[in-house]
Tab-separated table of C-alpha atoms in Angstrom:
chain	number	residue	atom	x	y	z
A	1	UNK	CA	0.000	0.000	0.000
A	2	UNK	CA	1.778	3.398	-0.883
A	3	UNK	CA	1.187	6.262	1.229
A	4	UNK	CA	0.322	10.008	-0.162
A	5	UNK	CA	3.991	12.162	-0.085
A	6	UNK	CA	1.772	13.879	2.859
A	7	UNK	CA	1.456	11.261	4.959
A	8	UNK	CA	5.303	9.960	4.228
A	9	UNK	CA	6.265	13.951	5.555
A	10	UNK	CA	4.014	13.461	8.642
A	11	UNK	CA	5.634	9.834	9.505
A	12	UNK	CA	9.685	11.434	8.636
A	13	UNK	CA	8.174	14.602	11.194
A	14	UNK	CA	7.226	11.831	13.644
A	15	UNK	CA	10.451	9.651	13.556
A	16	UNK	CA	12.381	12.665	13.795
A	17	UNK	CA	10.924	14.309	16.749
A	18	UNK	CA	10.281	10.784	18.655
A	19	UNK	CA	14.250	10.166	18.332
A	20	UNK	CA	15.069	13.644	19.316
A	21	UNK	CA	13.553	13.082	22.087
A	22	UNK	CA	15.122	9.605	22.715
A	23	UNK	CA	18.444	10.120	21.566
A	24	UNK	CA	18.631	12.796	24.576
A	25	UNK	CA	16.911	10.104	26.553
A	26	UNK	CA	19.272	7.135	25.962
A	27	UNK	CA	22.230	8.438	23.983
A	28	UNK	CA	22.678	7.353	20.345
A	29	UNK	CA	23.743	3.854	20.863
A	30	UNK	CA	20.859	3.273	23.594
A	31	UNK	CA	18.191	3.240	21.018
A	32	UNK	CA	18.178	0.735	17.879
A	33	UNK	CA	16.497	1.817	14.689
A	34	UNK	CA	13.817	-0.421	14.971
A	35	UNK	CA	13.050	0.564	18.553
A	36	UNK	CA	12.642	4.269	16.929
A	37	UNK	CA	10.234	2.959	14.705
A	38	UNK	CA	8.045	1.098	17.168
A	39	UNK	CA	7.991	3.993	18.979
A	40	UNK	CA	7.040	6.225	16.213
A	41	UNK	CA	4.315	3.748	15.331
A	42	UNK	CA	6.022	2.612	11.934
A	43	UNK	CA	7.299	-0.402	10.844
A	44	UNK	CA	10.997	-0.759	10.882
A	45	UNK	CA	11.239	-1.484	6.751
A	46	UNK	CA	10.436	2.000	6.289
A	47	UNK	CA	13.118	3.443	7.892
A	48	UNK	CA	15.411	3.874	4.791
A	49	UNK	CA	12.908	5.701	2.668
A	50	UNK	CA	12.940	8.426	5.279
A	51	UNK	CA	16.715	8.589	5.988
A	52	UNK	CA	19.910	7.506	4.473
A	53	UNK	CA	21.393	6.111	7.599
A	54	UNK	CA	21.039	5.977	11.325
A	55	UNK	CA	23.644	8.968	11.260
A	56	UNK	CA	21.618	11.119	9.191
A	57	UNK	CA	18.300	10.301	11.701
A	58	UNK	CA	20.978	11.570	14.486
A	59	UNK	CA	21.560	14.859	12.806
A	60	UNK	CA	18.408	15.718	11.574
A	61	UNK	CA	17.074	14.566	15.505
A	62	UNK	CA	19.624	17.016	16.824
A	63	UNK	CA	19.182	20.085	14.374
A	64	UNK	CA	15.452	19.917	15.406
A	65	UNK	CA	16.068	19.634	19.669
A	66	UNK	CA	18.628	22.358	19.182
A	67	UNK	CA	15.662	24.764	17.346
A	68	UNK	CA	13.141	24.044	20.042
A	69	UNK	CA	15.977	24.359	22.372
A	70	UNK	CA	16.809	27.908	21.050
A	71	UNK	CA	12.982	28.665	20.314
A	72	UNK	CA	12.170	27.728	24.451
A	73	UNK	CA	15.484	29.897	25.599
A	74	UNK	CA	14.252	32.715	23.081
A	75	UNK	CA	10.771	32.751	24.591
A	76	UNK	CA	12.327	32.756	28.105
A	77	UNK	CA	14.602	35.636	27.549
A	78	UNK	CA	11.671	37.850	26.088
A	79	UNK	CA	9.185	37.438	28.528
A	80	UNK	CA	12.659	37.965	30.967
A	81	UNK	CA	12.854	41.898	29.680
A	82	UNK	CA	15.726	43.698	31.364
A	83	UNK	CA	16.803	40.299	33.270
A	84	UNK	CA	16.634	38.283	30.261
A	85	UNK	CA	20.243	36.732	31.008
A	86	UNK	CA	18.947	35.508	34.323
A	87	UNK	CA	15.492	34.304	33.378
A	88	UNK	CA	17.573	32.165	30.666
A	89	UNK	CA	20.170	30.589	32.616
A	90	UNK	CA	17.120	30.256	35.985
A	91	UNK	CA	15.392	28.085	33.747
A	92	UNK	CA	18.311	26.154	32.104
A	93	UNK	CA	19.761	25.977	35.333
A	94	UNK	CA	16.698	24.408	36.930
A	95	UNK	CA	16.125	20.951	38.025
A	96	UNK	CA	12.681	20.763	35.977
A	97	UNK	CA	14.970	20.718	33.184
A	98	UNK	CA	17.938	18.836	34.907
A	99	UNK	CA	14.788	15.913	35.254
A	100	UNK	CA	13.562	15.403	31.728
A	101	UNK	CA	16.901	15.081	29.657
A	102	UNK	CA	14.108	13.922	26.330
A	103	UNK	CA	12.893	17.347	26.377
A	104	UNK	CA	15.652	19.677	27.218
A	105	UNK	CA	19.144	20.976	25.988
A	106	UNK	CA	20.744	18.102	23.355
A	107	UNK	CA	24.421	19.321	24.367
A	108	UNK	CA	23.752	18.635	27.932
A	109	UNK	CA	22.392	15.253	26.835
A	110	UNK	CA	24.641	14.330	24.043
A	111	UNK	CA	27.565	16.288	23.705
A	112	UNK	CA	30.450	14.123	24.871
A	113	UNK	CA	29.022	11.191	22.147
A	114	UNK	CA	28.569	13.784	19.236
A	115	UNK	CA	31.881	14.259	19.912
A	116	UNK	CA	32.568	10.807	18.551
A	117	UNK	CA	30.768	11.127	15.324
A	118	UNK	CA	31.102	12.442	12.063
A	119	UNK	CA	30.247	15.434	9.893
A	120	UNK	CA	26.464	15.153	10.056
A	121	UNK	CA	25.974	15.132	13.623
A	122	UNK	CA	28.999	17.706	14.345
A	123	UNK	CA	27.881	20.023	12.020
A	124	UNK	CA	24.994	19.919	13.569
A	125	UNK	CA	26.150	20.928	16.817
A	126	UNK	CA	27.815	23.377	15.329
A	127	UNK	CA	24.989	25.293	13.832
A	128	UNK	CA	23.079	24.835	17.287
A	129	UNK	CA	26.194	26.133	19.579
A	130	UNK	CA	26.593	29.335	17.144
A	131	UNK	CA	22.702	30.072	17.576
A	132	UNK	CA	22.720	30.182	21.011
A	133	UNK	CA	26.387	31.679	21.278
A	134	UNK	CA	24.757	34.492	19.473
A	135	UNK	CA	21.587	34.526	21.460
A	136	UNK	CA	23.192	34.822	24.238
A	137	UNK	CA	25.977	37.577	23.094
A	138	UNK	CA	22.500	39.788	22.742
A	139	UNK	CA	21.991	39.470	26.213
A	140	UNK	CA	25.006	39.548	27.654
A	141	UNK	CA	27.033	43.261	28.907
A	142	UNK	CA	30.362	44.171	27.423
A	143	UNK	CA	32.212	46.828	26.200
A	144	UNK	CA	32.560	45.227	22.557
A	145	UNK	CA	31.049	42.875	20.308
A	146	UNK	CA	34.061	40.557	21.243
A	147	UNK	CA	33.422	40.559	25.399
A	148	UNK	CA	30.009	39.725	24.677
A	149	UNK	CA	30.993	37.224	22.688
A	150	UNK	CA	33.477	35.853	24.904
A	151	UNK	CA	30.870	36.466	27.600
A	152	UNK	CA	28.486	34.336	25.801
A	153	UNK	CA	30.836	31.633	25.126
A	154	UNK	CA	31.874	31.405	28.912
A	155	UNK	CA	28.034	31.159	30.074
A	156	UNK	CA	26.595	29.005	27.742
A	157	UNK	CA	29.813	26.204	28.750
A	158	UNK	CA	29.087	27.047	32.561
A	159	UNK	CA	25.303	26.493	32.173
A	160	UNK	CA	26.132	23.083	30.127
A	161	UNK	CA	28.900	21.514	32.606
A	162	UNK	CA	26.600	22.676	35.553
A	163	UNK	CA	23.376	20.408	33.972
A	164	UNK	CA	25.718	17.853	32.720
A	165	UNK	CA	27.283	17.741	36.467
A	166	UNK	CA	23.875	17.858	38.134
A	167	UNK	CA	22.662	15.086	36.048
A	168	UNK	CA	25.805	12.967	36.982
A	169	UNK	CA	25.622	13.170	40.458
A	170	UNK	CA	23.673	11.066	42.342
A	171	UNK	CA	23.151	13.343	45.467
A	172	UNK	CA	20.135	15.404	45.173
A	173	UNK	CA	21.751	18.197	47.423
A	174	UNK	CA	24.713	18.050	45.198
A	175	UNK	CA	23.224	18.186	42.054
A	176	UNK	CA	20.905	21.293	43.447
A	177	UNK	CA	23.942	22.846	44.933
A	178	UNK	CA	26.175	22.493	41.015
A	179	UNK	CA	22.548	24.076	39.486
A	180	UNK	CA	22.459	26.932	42.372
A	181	UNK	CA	26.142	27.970	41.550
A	182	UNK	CA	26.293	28.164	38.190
A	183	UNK	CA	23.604	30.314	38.163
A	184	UNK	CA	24.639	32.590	41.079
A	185	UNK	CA	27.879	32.909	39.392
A	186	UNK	CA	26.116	33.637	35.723
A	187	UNK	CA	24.044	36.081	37.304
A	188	UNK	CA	26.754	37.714	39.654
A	189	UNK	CA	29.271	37.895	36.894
A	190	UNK	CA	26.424	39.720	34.496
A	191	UNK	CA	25.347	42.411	37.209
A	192	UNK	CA	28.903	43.380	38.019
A	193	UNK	CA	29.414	44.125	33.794
């Protein structure tokens, strides 16, 4: 039975944001291709007409968690006005997000294994870490485009090693206590710009 070039989009949108979401969950190796597809509610033969390989599935999944990433953190920092740097990192920094890795920040999740992978999935880190990098450069103080930028940089590695290290642990009052610092020190460093 062939399926309408509508229906084939919906089912690629599907598979995509289903292993975006698990990728973050289990890492890249923890889910199979065929557990992806049960879980999108497809068969497992019709994985290849969507992608080329599982590598390609990981880059696409990780472009589109990076855009609702940045889409989230941009919707944060505007309804943050003047303390848009601090409404950004509270929320990053929180442990609502520290708690549900499928739905929040893909570096924090899957950074150290991208790392291991080739151009598809790098590059697509890449683009995501320059889009918030210059996201947060707008909201940052400095005397020049470069501070800012270097601000940025500093920030955005700060708020990842804090989740990353929060996520680790497993003491609760540690893992609150790496959250609570990295954002006292994000938001101390800002104010005294």
């Amino acid at each position: 039975m062939r399926v309408s070039r509508e229906e084939a989009a919906k089912s690629r949108e599907r598979i995509i944001e289903v292993a975006a979401k698990m990728f973050r969950e289990r890492g890249f190796d923890g889910i199979g291709v065929a557990d992806l597809m049960k879980s999108a509610g497809l068969t497992h033969g019709g994985f290849y007409g969507h992608f080329a390989s599982k590598e390609d599935l990981m880059a696409q999944a990780c472009s589109r968690a990076m855009e609702g990433s940045q889409n989230t953190l941009h919707q944060v920092a505007e309804r943050g006005g003047g303390n848009a740097l601090s409404a950004v990192a509270s929320a990053y920094l929180s442990p609502r997000h520290r708690d549900r890795p499928g739905e929040g920040c893909v570096l924090a999740a899957l950074g150290a294994e991208a790392a291991r992978h080739g151009s598809p999935v790098r590059g697509a880190f890449t683009r995501g870490v320059r889009s918030a990098i210059d996201m947060l450069a707008r909201l940052v103080q400095g005397k020049s485009k470069r501070a800012k930028r270097e601000r940025a940089l500093a920030i955005y590695a700060s708020m990842i090693g804090a989740l990353v290290l929060a996520r680790a642990v497993d003491d609760p009052e540690l893992s609150e206590e790496v959250l609570q610092s990295a954002l006292a020190s994000i938001t101390r460093i800002d104010s005294t710009s």
